[in-house]
XYZ file of C-alpha atoms in Angstrom:
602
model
C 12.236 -6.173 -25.322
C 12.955 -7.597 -28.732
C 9.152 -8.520 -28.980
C 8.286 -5.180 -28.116
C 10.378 -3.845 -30.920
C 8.726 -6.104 -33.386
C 5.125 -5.376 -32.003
C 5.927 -2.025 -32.310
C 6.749 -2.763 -36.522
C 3.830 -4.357 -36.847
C 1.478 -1.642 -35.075
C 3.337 0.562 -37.702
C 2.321 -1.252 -40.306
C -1.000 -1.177 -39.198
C -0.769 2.423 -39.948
C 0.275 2.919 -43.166
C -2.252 0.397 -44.823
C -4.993 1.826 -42.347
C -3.390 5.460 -44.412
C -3.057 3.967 -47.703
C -6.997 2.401 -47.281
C -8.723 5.378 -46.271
C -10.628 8.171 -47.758
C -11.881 9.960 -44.286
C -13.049 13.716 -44.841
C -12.012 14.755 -41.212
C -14.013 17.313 -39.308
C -13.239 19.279 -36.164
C -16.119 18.753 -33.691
C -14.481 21.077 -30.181
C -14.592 17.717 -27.093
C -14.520 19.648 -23.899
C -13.007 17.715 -20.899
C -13.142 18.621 -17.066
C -10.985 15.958 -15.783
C -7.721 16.560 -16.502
C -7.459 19.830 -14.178
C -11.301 20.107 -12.721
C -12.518 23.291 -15.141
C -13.718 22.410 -18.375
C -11.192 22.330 -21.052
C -10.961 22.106 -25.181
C -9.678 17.994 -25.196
C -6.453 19.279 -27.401
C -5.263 21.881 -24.883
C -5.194 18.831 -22.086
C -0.592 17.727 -21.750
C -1.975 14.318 -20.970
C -3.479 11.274 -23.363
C -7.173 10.945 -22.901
C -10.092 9.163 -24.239
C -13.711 10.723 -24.105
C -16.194 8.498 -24.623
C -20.148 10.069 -25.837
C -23.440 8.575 -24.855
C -23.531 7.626 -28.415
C -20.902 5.365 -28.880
C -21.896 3.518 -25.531
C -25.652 2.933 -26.824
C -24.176 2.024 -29.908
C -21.513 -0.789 -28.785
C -21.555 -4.208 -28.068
C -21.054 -3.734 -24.311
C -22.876 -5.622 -21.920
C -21.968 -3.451 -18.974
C -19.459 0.070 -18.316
C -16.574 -2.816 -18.334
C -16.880 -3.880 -21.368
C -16.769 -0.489 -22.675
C -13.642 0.286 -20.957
C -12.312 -2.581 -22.111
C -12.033 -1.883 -25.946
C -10.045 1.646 -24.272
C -6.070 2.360 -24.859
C -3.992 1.589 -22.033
C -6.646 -0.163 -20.030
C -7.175 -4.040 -19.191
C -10.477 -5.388 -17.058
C -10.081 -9.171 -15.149
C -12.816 -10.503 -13.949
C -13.452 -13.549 -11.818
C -16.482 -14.628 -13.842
C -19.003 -12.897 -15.373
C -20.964 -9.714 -14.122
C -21.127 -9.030 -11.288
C -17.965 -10.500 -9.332
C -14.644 -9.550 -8.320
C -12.867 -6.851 -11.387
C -9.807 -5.572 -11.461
C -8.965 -2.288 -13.849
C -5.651 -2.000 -14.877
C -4.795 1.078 -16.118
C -1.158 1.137 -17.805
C -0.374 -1.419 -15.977
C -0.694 -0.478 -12.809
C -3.124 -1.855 -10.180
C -7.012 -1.292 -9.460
C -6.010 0.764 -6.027
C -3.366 2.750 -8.084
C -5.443 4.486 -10.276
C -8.691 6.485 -9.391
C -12.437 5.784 -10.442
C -14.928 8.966 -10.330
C -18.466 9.067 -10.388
C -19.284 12.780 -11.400
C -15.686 14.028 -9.728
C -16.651 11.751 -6.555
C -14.245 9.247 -5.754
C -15.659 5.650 -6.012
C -12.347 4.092 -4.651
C -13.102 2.325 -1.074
C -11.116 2.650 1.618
C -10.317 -0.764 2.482
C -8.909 -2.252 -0.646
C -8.680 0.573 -2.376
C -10.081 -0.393 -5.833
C -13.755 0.255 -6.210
C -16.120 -1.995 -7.922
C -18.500 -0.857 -10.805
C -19.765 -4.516 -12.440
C -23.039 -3.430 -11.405
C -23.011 0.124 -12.280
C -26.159 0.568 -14.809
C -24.720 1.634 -18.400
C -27.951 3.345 -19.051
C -26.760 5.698 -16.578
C -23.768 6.808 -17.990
C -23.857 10.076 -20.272
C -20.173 10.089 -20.872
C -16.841 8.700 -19.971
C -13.279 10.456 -19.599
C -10.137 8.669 -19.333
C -6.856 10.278 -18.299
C -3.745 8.187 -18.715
C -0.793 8.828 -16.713
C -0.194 10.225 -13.338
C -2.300 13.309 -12.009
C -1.468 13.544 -8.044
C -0.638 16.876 -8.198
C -4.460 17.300 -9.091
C -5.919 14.613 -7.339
C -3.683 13.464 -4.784
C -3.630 10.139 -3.347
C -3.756 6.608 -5.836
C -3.781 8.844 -9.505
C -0.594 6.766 -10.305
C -1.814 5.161 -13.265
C -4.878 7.030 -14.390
C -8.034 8.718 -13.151
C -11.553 7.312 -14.834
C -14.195 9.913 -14.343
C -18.247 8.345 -15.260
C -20.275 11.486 -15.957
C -24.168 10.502 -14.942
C -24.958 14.410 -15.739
C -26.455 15.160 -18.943
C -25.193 18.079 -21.395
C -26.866 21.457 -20.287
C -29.838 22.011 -23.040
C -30.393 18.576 -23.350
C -34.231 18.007 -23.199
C -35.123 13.850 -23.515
C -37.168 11.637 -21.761
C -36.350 7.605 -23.025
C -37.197 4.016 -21.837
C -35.617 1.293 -22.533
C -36.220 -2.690 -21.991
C -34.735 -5.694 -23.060
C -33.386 -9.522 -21.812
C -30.665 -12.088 -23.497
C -29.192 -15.084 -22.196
C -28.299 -16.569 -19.033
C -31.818 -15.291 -17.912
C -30.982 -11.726 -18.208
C -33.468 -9.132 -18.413
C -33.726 -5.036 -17.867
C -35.180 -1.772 -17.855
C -34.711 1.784 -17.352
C -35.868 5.017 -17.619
C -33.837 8.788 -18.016
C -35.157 11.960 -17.988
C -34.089 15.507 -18.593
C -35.948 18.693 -18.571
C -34.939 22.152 -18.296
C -37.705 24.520 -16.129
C -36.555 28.514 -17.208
C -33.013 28.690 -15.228
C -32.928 24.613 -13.564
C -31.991 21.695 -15.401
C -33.548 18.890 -14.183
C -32.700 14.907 -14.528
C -33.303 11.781 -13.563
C -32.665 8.006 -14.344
C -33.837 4.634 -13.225
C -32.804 0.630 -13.698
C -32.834 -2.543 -13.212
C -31.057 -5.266 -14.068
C -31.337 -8.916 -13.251
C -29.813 -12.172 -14.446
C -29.480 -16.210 -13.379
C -25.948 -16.160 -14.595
C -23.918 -19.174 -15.617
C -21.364 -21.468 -14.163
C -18.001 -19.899 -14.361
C -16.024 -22.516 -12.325
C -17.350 -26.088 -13.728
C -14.573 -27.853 -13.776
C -15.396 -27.711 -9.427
C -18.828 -30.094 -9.741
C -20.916 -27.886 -7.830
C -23.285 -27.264 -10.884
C -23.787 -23.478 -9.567
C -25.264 -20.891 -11.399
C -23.785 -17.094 -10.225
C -26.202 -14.408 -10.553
C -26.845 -11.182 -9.926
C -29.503 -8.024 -10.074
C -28.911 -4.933 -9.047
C -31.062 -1.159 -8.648
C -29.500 2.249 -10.015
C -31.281 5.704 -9.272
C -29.824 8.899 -10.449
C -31.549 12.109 -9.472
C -30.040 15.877 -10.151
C -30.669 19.548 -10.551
C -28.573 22.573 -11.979
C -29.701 26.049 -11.086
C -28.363 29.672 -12.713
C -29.232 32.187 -10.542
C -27.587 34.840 -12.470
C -24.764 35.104 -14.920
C -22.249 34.468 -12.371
C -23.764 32.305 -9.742
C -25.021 28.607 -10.262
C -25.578 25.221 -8.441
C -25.385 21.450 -8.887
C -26.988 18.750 -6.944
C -26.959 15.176 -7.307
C -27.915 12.204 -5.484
C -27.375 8.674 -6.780
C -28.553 5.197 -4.982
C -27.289 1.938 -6.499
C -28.342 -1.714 -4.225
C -26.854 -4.829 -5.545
C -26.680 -8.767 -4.955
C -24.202 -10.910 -6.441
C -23.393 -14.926 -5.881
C -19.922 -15.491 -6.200
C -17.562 -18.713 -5.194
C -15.581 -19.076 -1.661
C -16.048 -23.306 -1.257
C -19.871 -23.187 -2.004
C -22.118 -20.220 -3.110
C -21.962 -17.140 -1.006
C -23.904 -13.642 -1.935
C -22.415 -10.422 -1.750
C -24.801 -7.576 -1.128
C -23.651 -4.220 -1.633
C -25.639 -0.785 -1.503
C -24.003 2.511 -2.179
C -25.644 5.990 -1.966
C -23.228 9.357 -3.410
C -24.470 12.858 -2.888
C -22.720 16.005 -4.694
C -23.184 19.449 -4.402
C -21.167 22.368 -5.952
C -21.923 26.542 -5.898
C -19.866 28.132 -8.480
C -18.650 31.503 -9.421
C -17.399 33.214 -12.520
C -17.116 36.767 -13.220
C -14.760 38.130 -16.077
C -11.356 36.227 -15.283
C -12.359 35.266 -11.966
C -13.497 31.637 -10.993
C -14.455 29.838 -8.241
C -16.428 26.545 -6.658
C -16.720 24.900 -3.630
C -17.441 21.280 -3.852
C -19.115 18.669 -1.320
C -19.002 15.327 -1.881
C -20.232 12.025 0.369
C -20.723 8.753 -0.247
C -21.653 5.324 2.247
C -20.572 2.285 0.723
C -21.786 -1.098 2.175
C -20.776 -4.497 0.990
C -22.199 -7.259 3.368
C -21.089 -10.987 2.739
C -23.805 -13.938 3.381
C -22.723 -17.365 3.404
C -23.754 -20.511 1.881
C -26.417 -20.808 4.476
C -27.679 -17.645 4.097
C -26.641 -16.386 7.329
C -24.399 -12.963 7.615
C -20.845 -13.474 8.084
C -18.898 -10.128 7.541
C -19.591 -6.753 6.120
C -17.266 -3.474 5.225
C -18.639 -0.291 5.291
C -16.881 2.926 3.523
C -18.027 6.619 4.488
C -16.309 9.513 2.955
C -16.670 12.734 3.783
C -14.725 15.643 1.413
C -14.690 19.178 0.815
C -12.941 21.064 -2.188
C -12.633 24.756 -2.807
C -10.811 25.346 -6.441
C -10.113 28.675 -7.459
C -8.720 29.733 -10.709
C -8.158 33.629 -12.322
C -7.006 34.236 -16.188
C -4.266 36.333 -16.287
C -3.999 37.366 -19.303
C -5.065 35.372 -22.328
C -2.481 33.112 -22.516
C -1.946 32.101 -18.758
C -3.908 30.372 -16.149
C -3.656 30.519 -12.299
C -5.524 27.830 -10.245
C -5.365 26.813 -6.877
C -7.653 24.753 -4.360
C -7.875 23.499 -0.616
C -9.358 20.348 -0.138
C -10.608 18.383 3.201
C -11.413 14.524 3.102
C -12.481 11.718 5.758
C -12.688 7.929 5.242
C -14.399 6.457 8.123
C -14.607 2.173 8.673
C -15.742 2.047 12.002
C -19.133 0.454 10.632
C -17.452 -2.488 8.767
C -17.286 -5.744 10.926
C -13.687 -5.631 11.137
C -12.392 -4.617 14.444
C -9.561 -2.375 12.282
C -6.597 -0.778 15.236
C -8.029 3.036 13.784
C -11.271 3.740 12.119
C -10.822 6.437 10.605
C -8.233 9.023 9.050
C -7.995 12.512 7.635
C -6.109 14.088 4.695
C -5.762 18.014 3.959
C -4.050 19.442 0.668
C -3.271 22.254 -1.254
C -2.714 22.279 -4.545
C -1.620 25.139 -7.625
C -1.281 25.051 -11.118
C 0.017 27.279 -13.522
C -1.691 26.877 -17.690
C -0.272 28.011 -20.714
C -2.049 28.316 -24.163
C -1.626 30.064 -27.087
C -2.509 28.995 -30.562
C 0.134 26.886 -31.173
C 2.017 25.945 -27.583
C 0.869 24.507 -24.285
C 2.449 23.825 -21.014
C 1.262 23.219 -17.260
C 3.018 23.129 -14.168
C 1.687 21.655 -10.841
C 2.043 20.748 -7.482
C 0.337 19.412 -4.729
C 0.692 19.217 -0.517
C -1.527 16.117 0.868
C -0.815 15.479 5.029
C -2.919 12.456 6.063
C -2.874 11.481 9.302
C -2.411 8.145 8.823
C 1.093 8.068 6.932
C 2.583 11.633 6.902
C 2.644 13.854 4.276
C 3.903 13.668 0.327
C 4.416 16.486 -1.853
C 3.862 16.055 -5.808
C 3.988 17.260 -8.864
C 3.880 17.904 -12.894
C 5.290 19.367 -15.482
C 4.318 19.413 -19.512
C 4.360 20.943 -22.500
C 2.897 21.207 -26.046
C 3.777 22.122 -29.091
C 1.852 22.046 -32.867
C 5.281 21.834 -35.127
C 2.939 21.817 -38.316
C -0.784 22.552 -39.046
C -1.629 18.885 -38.848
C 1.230 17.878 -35.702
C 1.356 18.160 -32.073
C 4.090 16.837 -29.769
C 3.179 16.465 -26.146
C 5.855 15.561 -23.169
C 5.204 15.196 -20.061
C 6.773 14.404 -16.754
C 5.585 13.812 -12.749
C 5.306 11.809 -9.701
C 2.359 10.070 -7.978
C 2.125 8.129 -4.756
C -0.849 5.855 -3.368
C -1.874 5.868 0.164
C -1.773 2.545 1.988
C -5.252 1.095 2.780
C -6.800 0.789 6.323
C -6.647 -3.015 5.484
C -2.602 -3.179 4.641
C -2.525 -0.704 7.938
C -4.789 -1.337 10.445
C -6.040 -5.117 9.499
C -6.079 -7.591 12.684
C -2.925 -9.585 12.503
C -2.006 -8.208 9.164
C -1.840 -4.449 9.150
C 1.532 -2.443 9.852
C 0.920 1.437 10.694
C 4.465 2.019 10.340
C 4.099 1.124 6.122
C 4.700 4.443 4.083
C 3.151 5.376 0.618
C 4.066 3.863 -2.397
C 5.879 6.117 -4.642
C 6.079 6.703 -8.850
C 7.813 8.795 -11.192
C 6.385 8.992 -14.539
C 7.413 10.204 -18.160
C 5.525 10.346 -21.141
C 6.018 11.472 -24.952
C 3.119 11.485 -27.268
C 2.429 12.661 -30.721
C -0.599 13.398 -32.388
C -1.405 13.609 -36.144
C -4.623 14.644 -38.307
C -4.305 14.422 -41.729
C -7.751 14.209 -44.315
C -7.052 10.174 -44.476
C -6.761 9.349 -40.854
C -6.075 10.540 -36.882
C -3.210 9.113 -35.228
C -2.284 9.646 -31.541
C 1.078 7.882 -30.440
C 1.921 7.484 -26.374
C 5.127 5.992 -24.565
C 5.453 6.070 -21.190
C 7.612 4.415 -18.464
C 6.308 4.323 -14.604
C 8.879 3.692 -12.152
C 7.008 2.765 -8.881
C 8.798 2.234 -5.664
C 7.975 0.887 -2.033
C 5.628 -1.312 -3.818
C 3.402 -2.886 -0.460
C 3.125 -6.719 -0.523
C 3.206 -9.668 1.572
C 1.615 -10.497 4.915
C 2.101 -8.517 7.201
C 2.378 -5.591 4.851
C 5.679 -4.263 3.710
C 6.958 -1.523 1.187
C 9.566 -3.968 -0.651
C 8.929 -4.153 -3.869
C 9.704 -2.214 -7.068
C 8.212 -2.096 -10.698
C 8.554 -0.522 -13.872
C 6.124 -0.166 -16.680
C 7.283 0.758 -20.176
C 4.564 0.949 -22.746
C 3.460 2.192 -26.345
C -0.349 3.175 -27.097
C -1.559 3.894 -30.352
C -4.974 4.880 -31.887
C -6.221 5.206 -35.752
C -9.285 6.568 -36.654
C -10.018 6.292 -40.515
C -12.725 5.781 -42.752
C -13.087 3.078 -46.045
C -16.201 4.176 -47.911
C -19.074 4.447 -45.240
C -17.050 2.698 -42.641
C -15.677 4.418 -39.793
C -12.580 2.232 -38.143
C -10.806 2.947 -34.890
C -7.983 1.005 -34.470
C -6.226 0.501 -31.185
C -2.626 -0.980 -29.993
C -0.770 -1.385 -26.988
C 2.549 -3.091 -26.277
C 3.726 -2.655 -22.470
C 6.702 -4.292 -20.607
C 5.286 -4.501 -16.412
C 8.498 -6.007 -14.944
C 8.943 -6.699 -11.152
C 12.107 -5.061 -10.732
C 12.980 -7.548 -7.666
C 12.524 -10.993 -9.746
C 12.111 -9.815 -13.512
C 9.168 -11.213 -13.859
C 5.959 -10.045 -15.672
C 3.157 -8.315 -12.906
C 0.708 -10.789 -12.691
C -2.712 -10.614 -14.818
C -1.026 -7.849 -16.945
C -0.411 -8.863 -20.593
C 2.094 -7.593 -23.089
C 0.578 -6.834 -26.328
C -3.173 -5.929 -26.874
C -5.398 -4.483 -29.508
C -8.883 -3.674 -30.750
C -10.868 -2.673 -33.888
C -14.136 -1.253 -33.973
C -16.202 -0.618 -37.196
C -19.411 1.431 -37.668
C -21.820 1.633 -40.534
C -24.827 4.006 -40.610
C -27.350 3.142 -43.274
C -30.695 4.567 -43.430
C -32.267 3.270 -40.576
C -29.862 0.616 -39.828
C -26.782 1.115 -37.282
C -23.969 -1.855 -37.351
C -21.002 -2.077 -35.509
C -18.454 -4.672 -35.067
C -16.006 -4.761 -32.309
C -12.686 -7.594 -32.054
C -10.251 -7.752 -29.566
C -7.244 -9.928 -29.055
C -5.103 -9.967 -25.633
C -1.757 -11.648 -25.118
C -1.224 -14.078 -22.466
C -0.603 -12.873 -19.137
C 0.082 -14.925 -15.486
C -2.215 -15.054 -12.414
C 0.755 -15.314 -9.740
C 3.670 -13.359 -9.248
C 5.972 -16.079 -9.572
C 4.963 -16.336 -13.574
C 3.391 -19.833 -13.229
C 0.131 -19.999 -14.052
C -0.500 -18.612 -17.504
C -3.630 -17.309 -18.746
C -3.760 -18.303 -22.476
C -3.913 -15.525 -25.066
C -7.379 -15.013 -26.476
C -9.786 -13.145 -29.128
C -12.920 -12.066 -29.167
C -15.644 -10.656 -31.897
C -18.592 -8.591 -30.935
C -21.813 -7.744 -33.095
C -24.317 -4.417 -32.800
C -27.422 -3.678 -34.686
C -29.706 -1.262 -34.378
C -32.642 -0.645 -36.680
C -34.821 2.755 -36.185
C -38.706 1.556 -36.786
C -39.086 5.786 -36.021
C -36.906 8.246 -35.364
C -37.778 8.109 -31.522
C -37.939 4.249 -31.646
C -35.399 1.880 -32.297
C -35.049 -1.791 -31.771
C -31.291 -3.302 -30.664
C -29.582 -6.827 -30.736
C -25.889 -7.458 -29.492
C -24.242 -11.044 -30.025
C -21.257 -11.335 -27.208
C -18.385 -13.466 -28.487
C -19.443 -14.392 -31.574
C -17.319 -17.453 -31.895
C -17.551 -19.270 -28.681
C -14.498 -18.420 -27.194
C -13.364 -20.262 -24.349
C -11.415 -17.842 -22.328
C -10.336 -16.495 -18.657
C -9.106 -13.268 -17.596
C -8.441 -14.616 -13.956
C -7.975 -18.083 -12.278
C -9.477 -19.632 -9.259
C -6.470 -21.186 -6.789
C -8.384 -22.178 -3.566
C -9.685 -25.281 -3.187
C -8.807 -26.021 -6.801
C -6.775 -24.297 -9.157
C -9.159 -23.395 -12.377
C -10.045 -20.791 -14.557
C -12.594 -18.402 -13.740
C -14.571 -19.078 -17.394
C -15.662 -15.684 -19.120
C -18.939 -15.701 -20.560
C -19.488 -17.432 -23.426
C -21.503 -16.759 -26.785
C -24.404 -14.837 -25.370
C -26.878 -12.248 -27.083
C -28.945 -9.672 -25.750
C -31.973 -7.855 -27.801
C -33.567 -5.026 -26.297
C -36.127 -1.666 -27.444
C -35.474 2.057 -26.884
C -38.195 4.819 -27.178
C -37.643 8.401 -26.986
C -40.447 11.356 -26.071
């Protein structure tokens, strides 16, 4: 803890010369976020730390991929077992990839064998905007928010009218291209958007002698309407298709193939103080594993079937009522596996009460989920707000989360145990937010108890964590430079042995700088991440690391701009995750790379 302390100096002192430096003329620009509580929301009314991401700052980043952009996030850490396209973990806050939820337009991504859901190959062309909520959220979205919910928004801003290509190529053999649309025909908003992506890849394991390359290419389409019928009546569609192929390492080359397919579909109401929408969602999810031969050897298959009717009616203008029924199905029984059940069912009810005035905020919530797989678990929340001066808001924050157990830790052959019951959390959080004409600041702790941890083989609920942590952001500005500045210092003990959860590390932060000047863009993004261990047992350390990123864009016309990105700058020689079976090695991350591509817009 004594490290912790002295990070937690240093990331101080980080903020008064990042103060003392700037000259920032700060203006309000009103963020409105729907995933905190599933209406759309003003971003400083939301009891809960978030992070919105705009289609802007992802076209103008160094990122590679939707991973690399999370990356450079507070409170979140992405392993990888090689480059794109293989085997990622996201750690939110610690906690692991099937303890916190991944969206795609409010559809849950999350599989339900693992758990965790896989977006290496998700298109970043495709992505309009990003929003991050930190901390738990069951009593809004039930099962696995124990860490965080991640919500990818494909659907453009309403009034948006653009039609763009875009096509470029870099190392390792990469090349891509794309095309988005959006339109708006009297009352319907239509879009659409289209990639593809292909690379060789590189050798992340070449210490084994194979001489492998590990590529990948993969096909995103995005297609989606919104209809007004009247003032109080509209509709959203959307269908999205993504096919993939990786090549990946298991004693010789094998190929994962993977082909997903979401459709959505809301109606929703709003008269006066009255709201209401009832929600659809499916989504197939096939991952089919080829072996060195070529020949198939296993496949798991994911179909999800849910239905979600929120209601919510203003009371008055200072309190909210909402409340919401909601129906969901997994169903394996097309995966390989021979699982002991094949499918399950979960029903919930959920209600929250809001409260905002101008100067004070609270929420309460709670949630009822009954699965028939593991019984039923009751959760909730509780928050409040409060702006003590014109420029300072205090947020606090308290709740429970639990994550179901997955049809692999119950129903696996020779592994599973039906009898295993959810794993449990109780969070807290204080945060603090400051805007002053220099600079932003937003301050986070938080500690996550979790309990009935599930581990070993067969499954068992026998361990126990806890996850202390500090987050902090600074925005500021030095002349034309805009700076965001990013910390986090987190203690993930195993309560049972005291040591560090594997592949989590203590201390991490980021800078980004952006200059606009005439019809140049430049950004520069570094990153530095302690070291961290790939087994429980704390002996195999992944070495601390640091990496610099370059963007340039230059603007030959308004509509048409040309873009280069240099990946790790300096060559760094780096792993996020090791290899153990046949040999123990480190999975290498990519190394110097670059990437130059052109984007016109009609």
């Amino acid at each position: 803890m004594k490290a912790l302390q002295y990070s937690a100096l240093a990331l101080g002192v980080v903020s008064a010369i990042a103060a003392a430096e700037s000259n920032n003329d700060s203006s309000e620009v009103e963020t409105m976020v729907i995933t905190a509580n599933r209406f759309e929301q003003p971003v400083d009314s939301v009891i809960a730390s978030v992070t919105v991401i705009e289609r802007e700052e992802i076209e103008k980043s160094a990122a590679n991929d939707l991973l690399d952009v999370l990356s450079m996030q507070p409170g979140i850490e992405i392993n990888r077992n090689g480059g794109r396209g293989q085997t990622t973990s996201i750690f939110i806050r610690g906690t692991n990839s099937n303890q916190s939820i991944i969206l795609l337009n409010g559809t849950r991504l999350n599989d339900a064998t693992t758990g965790g859901a896989q977006l290496s190959l998700l298109a970043l062309d495709l992505v309009e905007r990003v929003e991050i909520i930190r901390g738990a959220r069951a009593s809004t979205y039930g099962s696995d928010a124990i860490g965080g919910v991640i919500n990818i928004i494909t659907k453009p801003t309403k009034g948006t009218e653009e039609v763009s290509v875009v096509a470029g190529g870099g190392s390792d053999d990469r090349y891509y291209g794309g095309i988005r649309g959006v339109t708006q025909v009297e009352d319907t908003q239509l879009y659409f958007a289209a990639n593809y992506d292909k690379s060789k890849g590189y050798d992340f394991l070449p210490d084994d002698g194979l001489d492998e390359r590990y590529g990948y290419d993969t096909t995103n389409l995005n297609l989606g309407l919104n209809h007004h019928f009247n003032e109080q009546w509209e509709a959203d569609l959307s269908y999205l298709y993504s096919d993939g192929r990786s090549e990946y390492e298991s004693s010789g080359k094998w190929t994962d193939k993977s082909r997903k397919q979401l459709f959505d579909g809301a109606l929703k109401f709003h008269q006066g103080a009255l709201f209401s929408q009832l929600l659809l969602n499916y989504m197939d999810d096939q991952r089919d594993y080829y072996g060195t031969d070529g020949s198939f050897f296993s496949g798991t298959n994911t179909k999800r079937t849910q239905v979600h009717w929120l209601n919510g009616y203003k009371l008055n203008e200072d309190w909210l009522m909402q409340g919401g029924l909601e129906w969901k199905e997994d169903d394996v029984s097309a995966s390989t596996t021979a699982y002991e059940e094949t499918k399950r069912t979960n029903k919930a009810a959920h209600l929250n009460a809001i409260f905002g005035t101008n100067r004070y905020d609270a929420e309460f919530g709670v949630r009822y989920d009954d699965s028939s797989a593991y019984g039923s678990s009751t959760n909730y929340n509780i928050g409040g707000g409060a702006l003590i001066a014109d420029n300072w808001r205090l947020l606090a924050s308290h709740s429970t989360a639990f994550r179901a157990p997955t049809f692999n830790e119950l129903y696996y052959p020779g592994g599973g145990n039906p009898e295993l019951k959810p794993e449990n959390s109780t969070n807290y959080e204080l945060g603090a937010e400051a805007f002053f004409d220099l600079f932003d600041l937003s301050l986070s702790a938080y500690r996550n108890d979790i309990d009935n941890l599930i581990s070993g083989w067969p499954a068992e609920n026998i361990d126990k964590a806890r996850i202390t942590g500090l987050e902090a952001v600074i925005n500021f500005e030095t002349g034309n430079i805009r700076h965001r500045v990013v910390g986090d210092l987190m203690d993930p003990e195993d309560l049972d042995t005291g040591n560090q959860l594997k592949r989590r590390a203590k201390k991490r932060f980021s800078w980004r700088g952006d200059l606009d000047i005439q019809d140049w863009s430049v950004a520069a993004e570094w990153s530095w991440r302690d070291k961290s261990y790939n087994d429980d047992a704390n002996t195999l350390e992944i070495p601390s690391y640091h990496l610099v990123h370059l963007f340039a864009s230059y603007a030959i016309k308004p509509q048409w701009s040309i873009d280069g990105k240099i990946h790790n700058l300096f060559d760094e020689d780096y792993a996020t995750a090791i290899n153990t079976y046949p040999v123990t090695q480190p999975y290498k991350a990519p190394g110097r790379s670059f990437e130059l591509s052109t984007r016109y817009k009609f």
